[in-house]
GROMACS .gro file of C-alpha atoms in nm:
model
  411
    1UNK     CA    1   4.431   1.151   4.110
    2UNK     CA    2   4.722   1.354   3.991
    3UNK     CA    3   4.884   1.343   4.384
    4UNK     CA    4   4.774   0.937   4.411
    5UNK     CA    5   5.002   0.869   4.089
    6UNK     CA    6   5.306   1.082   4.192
    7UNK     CA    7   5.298   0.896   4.576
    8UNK     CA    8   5.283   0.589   4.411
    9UNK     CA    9   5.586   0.682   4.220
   10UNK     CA   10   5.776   0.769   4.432
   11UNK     CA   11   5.694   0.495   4.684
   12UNK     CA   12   5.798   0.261   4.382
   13UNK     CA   13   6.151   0.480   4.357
   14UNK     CA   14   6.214   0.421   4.694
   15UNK     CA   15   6.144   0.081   4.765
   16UNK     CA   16   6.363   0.007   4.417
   17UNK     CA   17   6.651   0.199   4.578
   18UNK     CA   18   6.583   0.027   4.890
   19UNK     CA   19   6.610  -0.332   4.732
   20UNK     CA   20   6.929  -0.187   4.518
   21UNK     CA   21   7.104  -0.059   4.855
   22UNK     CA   22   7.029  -0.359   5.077
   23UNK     CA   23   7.177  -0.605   4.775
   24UNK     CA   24   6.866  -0.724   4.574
   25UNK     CA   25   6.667  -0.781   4.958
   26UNK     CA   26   6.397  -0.596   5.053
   27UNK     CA   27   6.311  -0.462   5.380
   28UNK     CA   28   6.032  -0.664   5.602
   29UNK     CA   29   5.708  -0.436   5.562
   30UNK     CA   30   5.970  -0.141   5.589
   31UNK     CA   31   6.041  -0.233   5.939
   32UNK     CA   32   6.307  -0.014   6.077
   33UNK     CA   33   6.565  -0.158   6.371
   34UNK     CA   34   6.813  -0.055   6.571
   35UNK     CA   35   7.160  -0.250   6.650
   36UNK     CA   36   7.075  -0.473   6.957
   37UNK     CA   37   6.703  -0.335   6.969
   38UNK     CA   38   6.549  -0.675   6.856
   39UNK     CA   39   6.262  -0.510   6.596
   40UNK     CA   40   6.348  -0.761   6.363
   41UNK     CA   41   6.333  -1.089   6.655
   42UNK     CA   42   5.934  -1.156   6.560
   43UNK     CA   43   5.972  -1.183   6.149
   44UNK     CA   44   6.121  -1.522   6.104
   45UNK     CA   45   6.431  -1.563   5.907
   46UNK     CA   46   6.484  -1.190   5.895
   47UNK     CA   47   6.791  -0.975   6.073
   48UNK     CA   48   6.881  -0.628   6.131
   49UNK     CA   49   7.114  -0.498   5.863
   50UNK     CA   50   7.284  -0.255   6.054
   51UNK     CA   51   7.534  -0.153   5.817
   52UNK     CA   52   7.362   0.003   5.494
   53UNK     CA   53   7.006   0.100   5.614
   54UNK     CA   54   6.903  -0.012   5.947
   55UNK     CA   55   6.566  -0.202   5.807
   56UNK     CA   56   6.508  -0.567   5.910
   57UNK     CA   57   6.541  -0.801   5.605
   58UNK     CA   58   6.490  -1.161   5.506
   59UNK     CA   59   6.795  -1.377   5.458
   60UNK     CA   60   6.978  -1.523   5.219
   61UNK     CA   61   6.782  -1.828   5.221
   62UNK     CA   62   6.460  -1.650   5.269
   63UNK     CA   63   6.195  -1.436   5.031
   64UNK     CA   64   5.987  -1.191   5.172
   65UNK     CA   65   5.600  -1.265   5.039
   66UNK     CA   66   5.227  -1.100   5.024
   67UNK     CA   67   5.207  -1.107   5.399
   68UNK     CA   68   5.534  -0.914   5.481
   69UNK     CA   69   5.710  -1.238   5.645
   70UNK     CA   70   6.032  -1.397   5.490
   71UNK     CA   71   5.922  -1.725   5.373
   72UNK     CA   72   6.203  -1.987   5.288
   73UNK     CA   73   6.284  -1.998   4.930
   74UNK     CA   74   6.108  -2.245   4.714
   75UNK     CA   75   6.358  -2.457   4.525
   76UNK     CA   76   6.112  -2.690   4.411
   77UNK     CA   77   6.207  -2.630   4.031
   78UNK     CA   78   6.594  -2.556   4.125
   79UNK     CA   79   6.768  -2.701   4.401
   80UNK     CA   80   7.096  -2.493   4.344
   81UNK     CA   81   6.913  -2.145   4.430
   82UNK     CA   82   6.972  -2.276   4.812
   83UNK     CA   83   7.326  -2.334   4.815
   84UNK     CA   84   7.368  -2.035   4.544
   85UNK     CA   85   7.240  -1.779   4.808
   86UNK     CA   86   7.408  -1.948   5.095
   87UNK     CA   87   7.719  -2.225   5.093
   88UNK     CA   88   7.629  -2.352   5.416
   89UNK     CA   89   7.200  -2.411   5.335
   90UNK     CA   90   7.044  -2.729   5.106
   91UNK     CA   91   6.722  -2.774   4.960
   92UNK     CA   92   6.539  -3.016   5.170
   93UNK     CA   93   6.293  -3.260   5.026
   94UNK     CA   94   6.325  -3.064   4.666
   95UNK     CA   95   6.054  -2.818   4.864
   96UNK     CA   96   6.283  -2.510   5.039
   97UNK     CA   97   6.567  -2.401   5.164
   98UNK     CA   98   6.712  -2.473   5.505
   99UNK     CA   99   7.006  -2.500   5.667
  100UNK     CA  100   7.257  -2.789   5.658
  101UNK     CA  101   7.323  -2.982   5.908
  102UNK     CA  102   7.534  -2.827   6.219
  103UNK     CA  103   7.450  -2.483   6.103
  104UNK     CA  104   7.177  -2.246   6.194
  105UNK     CA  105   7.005  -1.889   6.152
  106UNK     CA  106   7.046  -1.672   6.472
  107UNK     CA  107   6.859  -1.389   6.422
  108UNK     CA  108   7.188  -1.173   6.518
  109UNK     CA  109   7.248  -0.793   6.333
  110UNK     CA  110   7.388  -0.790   6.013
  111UNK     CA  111   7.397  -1.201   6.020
  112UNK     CA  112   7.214  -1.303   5.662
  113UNK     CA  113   7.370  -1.652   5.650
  114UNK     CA  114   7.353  -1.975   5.810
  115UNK     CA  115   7.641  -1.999   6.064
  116UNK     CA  116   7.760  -2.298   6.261
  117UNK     CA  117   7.617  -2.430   6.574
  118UNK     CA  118   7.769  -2.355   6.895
  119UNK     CA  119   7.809  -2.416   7.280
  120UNK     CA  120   7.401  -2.364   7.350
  121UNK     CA  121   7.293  -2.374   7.027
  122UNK     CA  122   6.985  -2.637   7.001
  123UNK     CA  123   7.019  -2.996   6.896
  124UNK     CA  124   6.931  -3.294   6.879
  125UNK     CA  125   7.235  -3.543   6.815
  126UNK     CA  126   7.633  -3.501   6.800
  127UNK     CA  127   7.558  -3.441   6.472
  128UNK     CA  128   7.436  -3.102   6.490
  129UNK     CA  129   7.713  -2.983   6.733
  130UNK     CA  130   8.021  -3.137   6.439
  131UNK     CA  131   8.075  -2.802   6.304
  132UNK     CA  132   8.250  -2.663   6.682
  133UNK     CA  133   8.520  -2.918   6.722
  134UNK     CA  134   8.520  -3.076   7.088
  135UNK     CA  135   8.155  -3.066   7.120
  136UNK     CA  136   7.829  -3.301   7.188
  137UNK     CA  137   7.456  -3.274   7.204
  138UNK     CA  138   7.356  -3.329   7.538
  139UNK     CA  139   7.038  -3.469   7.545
  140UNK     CA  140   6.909  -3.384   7.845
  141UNK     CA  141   6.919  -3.032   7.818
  142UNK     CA  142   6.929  -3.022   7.396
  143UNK     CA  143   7.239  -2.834   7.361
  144UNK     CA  144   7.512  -2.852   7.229
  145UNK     CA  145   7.768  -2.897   7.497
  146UNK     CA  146   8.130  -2.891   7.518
  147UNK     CA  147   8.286  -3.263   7.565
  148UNK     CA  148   8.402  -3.340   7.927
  149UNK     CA  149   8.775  -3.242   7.918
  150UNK     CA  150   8.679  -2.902   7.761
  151UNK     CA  151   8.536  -2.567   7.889
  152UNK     CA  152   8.345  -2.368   7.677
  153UNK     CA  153   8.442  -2.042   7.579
  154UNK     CA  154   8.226  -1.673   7.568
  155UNK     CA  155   8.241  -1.726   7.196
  156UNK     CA  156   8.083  -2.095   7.191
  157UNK     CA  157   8.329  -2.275   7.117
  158UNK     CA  158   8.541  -2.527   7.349
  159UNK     CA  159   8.919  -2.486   7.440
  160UNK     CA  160   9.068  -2.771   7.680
  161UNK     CA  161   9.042  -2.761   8.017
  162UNK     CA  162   9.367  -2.661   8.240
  163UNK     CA  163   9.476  -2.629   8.571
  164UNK     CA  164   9.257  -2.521   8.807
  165UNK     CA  165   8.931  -2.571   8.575
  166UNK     CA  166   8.636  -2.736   8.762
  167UNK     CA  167   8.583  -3.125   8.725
  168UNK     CA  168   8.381  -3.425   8.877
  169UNK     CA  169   8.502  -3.744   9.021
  170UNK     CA  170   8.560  -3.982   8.807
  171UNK     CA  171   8.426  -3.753   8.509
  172UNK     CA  172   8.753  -3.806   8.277
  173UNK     CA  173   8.792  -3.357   8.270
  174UNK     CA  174   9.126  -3.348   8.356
  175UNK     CA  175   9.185  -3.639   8.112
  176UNK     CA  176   9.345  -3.375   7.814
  177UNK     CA  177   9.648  -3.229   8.095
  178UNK     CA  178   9.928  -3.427   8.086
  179UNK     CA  179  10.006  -3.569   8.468
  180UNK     CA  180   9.676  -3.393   8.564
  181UNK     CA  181   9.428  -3.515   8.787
  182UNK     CA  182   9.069  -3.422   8.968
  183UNK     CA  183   9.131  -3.272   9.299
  184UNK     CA  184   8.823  -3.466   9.464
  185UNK     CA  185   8.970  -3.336   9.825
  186UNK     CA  186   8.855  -2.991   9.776
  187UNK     CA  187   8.482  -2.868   9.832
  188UNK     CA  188   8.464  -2.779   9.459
  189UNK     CA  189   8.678  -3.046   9.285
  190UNK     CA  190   8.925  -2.863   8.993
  191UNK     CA  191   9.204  -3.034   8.793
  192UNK     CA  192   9.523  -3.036   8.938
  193UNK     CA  193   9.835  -3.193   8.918
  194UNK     CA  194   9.918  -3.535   9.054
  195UNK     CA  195  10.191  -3.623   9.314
  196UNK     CA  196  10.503  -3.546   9.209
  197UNK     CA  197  10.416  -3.279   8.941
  198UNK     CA  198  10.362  -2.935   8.971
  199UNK     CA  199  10.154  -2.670   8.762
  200UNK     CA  200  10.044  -2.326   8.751
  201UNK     CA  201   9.623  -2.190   8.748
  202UNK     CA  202   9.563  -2.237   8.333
  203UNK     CA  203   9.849  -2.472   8.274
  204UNK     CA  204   9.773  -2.743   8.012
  205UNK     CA  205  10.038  -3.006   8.115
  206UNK     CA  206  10.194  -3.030   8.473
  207UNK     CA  207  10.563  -3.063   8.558
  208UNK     CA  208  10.766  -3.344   8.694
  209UNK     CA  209  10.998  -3.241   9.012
  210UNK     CA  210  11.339  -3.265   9.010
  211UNK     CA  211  11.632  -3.311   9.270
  212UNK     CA  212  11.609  -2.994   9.496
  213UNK     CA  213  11.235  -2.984   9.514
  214UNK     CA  214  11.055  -2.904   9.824
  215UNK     CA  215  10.876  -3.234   9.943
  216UNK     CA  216  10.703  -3.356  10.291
  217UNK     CA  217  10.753  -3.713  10.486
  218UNK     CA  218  10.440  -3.795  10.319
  219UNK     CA  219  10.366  -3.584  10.044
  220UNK     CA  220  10.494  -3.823   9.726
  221UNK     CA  221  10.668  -3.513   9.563
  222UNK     CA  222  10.919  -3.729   9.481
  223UNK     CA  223  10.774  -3.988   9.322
  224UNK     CA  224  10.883  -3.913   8.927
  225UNK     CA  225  11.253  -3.890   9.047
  226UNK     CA  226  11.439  -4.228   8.943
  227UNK     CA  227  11.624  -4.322   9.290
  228UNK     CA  228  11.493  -4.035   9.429
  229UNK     CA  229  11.379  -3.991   9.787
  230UNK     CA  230  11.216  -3.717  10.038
  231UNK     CA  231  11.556  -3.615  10.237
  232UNK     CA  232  11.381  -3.517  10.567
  233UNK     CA  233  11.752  -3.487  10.754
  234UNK     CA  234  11.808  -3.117  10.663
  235UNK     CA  235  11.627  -2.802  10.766
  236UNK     CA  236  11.456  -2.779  10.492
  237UNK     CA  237  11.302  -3.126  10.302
  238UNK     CA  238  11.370  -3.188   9.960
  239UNK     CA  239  11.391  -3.428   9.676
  240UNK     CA  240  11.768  -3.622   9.693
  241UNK     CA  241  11.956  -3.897   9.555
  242UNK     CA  242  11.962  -4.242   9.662
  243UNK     CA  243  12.302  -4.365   9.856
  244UNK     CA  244  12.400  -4.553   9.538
  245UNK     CA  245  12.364  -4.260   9.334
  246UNK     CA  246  12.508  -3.884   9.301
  247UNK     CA  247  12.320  -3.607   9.181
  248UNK     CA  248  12.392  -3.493   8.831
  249UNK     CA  249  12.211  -3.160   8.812
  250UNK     CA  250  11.826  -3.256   8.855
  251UNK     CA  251  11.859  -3.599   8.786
  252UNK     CA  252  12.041  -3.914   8.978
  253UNK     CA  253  12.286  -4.105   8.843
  254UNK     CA  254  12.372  -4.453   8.912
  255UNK     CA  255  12.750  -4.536   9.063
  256UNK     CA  256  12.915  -4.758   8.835
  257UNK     CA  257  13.108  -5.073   9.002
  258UNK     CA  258  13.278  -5.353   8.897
  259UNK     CA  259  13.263  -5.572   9.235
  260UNK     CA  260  12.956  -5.574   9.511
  261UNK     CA  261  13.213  -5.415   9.764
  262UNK     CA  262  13.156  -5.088   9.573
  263UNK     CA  263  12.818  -5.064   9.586
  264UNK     CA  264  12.814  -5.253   9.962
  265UNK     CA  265  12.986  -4.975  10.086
  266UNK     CA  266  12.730  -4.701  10.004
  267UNK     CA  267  12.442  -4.934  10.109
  268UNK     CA  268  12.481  -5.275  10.255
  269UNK     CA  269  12.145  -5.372  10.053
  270UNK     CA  270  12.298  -5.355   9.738
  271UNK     CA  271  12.497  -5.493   9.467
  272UNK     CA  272  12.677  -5.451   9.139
  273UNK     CA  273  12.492  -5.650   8.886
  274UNK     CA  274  12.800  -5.704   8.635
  275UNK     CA  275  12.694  -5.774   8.284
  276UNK     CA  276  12.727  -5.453   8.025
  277UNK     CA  277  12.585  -5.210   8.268
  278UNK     CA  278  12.806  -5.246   8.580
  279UNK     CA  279  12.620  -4.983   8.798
  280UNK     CA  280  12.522  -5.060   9.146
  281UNK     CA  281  12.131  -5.152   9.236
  282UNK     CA  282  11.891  -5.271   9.539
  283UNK     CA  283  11.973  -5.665   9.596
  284UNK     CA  284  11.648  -5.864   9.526
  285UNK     CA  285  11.319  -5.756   9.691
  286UNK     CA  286  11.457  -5.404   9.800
  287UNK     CA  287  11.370  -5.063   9.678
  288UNK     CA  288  11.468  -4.696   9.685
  289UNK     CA  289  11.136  -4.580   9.742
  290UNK     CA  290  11.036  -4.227   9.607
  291UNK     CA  291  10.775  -4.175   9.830
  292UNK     CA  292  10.956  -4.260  10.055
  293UNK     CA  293  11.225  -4.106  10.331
  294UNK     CA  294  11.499  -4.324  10.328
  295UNK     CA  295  11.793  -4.276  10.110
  296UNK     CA  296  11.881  -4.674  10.182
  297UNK     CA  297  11.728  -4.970   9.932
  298UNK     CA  298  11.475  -5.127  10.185
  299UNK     CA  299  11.238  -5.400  10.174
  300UNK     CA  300  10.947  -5.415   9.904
  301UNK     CA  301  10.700  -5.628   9.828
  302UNK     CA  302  10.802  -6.002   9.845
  303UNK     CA  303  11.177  -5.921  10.103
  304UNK     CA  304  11.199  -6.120  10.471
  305UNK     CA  305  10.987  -5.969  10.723
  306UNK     CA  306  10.862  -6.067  11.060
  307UNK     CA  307  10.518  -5.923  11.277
  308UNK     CA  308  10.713  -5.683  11.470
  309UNK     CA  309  11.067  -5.590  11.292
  310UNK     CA  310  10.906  -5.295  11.124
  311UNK     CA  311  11.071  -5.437  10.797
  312UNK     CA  312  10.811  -5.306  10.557
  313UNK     CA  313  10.773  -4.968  10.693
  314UNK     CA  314  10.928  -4.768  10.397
  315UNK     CA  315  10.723  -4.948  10.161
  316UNK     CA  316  10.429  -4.717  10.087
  317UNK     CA  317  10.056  -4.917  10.165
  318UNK     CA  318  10.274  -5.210  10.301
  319UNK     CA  319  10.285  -5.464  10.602
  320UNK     CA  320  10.409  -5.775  10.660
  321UNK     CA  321  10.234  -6.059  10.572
  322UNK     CA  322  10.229  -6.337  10.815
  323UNK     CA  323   9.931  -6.478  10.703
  324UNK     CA  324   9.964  -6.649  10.358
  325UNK     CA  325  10.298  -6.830  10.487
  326UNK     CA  326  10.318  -6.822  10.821
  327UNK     CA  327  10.679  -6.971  10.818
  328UNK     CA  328  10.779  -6.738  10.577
  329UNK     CA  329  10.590  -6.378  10.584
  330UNK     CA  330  10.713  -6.138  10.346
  331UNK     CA  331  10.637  -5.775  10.281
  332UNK     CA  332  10.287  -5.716  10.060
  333UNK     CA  333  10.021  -5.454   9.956
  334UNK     CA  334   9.738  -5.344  10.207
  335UNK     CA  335   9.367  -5.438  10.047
  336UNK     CA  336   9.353  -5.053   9.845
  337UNK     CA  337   9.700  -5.075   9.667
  338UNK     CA  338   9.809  -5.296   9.357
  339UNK     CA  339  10.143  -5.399   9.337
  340UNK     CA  340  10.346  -5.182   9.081
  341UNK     CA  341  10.701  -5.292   8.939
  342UNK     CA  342  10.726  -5.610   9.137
  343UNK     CA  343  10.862  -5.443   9.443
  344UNK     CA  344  10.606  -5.129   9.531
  345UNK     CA  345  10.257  -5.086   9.594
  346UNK     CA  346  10.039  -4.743   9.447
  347UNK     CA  347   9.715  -4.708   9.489
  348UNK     CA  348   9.417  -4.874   9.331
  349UNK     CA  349   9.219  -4.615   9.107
  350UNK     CA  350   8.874  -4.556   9.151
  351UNK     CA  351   8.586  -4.261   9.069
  352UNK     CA  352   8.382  -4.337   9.410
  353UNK     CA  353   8.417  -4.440   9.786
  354UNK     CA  354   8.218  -4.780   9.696
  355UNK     CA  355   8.489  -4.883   9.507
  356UNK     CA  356   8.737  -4.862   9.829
  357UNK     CA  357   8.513  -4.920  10.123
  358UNK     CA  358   8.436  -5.265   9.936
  359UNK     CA  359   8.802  -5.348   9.993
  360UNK     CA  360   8.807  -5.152  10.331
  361UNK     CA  361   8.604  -4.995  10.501
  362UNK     CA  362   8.801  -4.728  10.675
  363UNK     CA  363   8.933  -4.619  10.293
  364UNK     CA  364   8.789  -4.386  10.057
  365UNK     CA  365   8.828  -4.232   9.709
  366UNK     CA  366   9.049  -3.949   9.700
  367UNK     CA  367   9.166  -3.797   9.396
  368UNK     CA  368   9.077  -4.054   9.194
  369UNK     CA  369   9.259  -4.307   9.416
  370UNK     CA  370   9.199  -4.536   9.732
  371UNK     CA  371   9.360  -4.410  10.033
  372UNK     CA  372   9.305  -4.466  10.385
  373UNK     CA  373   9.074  -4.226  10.581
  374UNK     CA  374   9.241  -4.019  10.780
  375UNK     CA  375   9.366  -4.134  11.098
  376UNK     CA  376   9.422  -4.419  10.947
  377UNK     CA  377   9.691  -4.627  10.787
  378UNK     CA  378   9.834  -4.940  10.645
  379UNK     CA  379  10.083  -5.048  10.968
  380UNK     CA  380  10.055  -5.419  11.090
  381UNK     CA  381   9.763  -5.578  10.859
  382UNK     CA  382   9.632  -5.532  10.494
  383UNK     CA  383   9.369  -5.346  10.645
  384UNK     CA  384   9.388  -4.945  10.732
  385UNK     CA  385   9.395  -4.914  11.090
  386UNK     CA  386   9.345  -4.649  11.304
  387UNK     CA  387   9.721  -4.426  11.339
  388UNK     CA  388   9.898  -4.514  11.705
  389UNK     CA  389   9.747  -4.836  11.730
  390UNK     CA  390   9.523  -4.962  12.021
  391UNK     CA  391   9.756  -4.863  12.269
  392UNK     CA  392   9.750  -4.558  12.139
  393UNK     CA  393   9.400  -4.518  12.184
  394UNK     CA  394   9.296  -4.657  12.471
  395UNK     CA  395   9.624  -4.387  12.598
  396UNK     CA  396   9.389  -4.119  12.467
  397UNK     CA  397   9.080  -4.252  12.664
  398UNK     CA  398   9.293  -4.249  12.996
  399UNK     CA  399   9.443  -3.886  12.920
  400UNK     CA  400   9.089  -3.768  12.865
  401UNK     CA  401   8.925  -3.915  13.154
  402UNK     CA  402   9.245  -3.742  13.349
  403UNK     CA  403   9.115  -3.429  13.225
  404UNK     CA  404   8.780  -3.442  13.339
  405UNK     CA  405   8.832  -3.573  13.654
  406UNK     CA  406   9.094  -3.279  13.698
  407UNK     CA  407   8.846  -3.062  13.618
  408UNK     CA  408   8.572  -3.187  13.801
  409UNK     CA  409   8.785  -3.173  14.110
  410UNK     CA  410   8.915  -2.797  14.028
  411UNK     CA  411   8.491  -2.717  14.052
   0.00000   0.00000   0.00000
């Protein structure tokens, strides 16, 4: 009897010094864990603590009771003793504690409070993600998610998505980088710059080219240049100035004038316009096109054409129109392009092919725009038409029958 009271004792000692050593908590049935062993992962509302004794224990927001589990805490009589124990827990229906919305109990080592919900954490509105900023509940799988123009980190939470960061057509990713588009060309679309602006793997805003940059016939490098053009005359292409202009470091300035024989003298499509600014500019209906290769104004949308002058063949997704008014065609926008500053057509937007091939069929969506397939343009009609023309092709036919007559013959 003598040894029963002295065990009894001494359990008593313990399991006070225990409770003293693990802050007023008590340890789960005396369950011991190990960091990262998961002893602790099949009592509810309990965690490893790790750092003074290595027993599992209930939290903050939890009392352990007669069957050795950690039982929310009753606040029935005191509704404060939930937000007392833990800042981030309520008492729900004046019955227990919980925790508040957007935050949650994990289970991790050493982790006694509620903590906020992250990128996987279960949920089931935005509500319950509003504690990571940038983040949604997606319903489908219950998550919280990070919102499209974001990638989520190894942490949980979301940081915006750069250069070179994986996207969908038309799924607004690439939204967040400025000048930065959705690479639908690629087998496995990323964000990426758009024409004319240039950007490193992990850059958050893309960068506008200058005079001097390198550029292609029809690569549109040029396109944020003011009277800039694709120079294709020298060795090596790059970004230049317009004949009515001079470069002035990366930039073009205008020639200033103060009669039209100035200005006619660097290009015989142009004129001083007089007034306050006196600087030379493209007569009506003519254009220094960016995307373009001519360092000349030439015709844009609405200048004289006729069906086979070739008038409109600087103007980017033009032709000439000979329809509307046959006495009078003009230059106008293929079926895929909008007209943009009253002389230039750019490509209608879109996020799939339907939205092109409904305007023409040889088009699809590329990089969020409608161009023309390839091997295909926009030459003599609105319409993209096969490149070379049907000369061209029936040329092809003839060459290829050639070659297997020749080599039927050589058998």
């Amino acid at each position: 009897m003598a040894a029963d009271a002295s065990l009894r004792s001494k359990t008593t000692v313990f399991v006070v010094l225990l409770s003293f050593i693990s802050g007023g908590q008590a340890a789960v049935s005396g369950t011991t864990c190990t960091a990262g062993g998961q002893e602790c992962a099949a009592i509810a509302n309990s965690f490893c603590d790790t750092v003074t004794n290595d027993y599992c224990i209930c939290v903050d927001i939890a009392t352990e009771g007669s069957s050795d589990d950690c039982g929310f805490t009753d606040c029935s009589s005191d509704d404060s003793v939930c937000g007392t124990a833990d800042t981030n827990s309520e008492c729900v229906s004046s019955t227990e504690c919980a925790c508040s919305q957007g935050y949650e109990l994990t289970g991790a080592d050493d982790q006694n409070e509620c903590i906020a919900k992250v990128v996987g954490s279960s949920c089931s509105s935005d509500a319950d993600c509003a504690q990571t900023s940038d983040t949604v509940c997606n319903t489908v799988s219950g998550t919280c998610a990070c919102e499209a123009q974001f990638e989520a980190t190894t942490a949980g939470a979301c940081t915006a998505k750069t250069v070179g960061d994986s996207c969908t057509p038309g799924g607004g990713e690439c939204n967040d980088i400025a000048e930065g588009e959705c690479n639908t060309v690629l087998t496995n679309p990323v964000c990426s710059c758009g024409y004319g602006y240039t950007g490193s793997s992990g850059a958050s805003s893309c960068t506008a080219n200058v005079v001097g940059a390198t550029c292609t016939s029809d690569g549109y490098q040029c396109t944020p240049i003011t009277w800039g053009y694709c120079n294709i005359a020298v060795a090596s292409p790059e970004c230049g100035c317009a004949a009515i202009t001079t470069a002035s470091g990366t930039t073009c300035s205008v020639t200033a004038c103060t009669a039209d024989a100035t200005c006619e003298a660097l290009d015989s499509n142009s004129a001083c316009t007089g007034g306050s600014s006196n600087e030379c500019e493209c007569v009506a209906n003519y254009e220094i096109f960016a995307d373009g290769t001519s360092n000349k104004c030439q015709p844009g949308v609405g200048a004289t054409c006729s069906s086979a002058g070739g008038e409109c063949m600087h103007l980017l997704g033009g032709y000439c129109d000979t329809t509307t008014t046959p006495s009078a065609p003009v230059c106008a926008c293929g079926d895929i392009f909008d007209v943009s500053g009253g002389t230039s057509c750019y490509f209608k937007s879109c996020a799939a092919d339907a939205t092109c091939t409904a305007l023409d069929a040889n088009s699809e969506c590329v990089k969020d725009m409608c161009m023309c397939k390839s091997g295909y343009s926009i030459n003599t009609s609105k319409l993209c038409s096969m490149t070379g023309g049907s000369d061209g092709i029936k040329a092809s036919i003839v060459a290829m029958l050639g070659c297997l007559v020749l080599s039927y013959l050589r058998m």
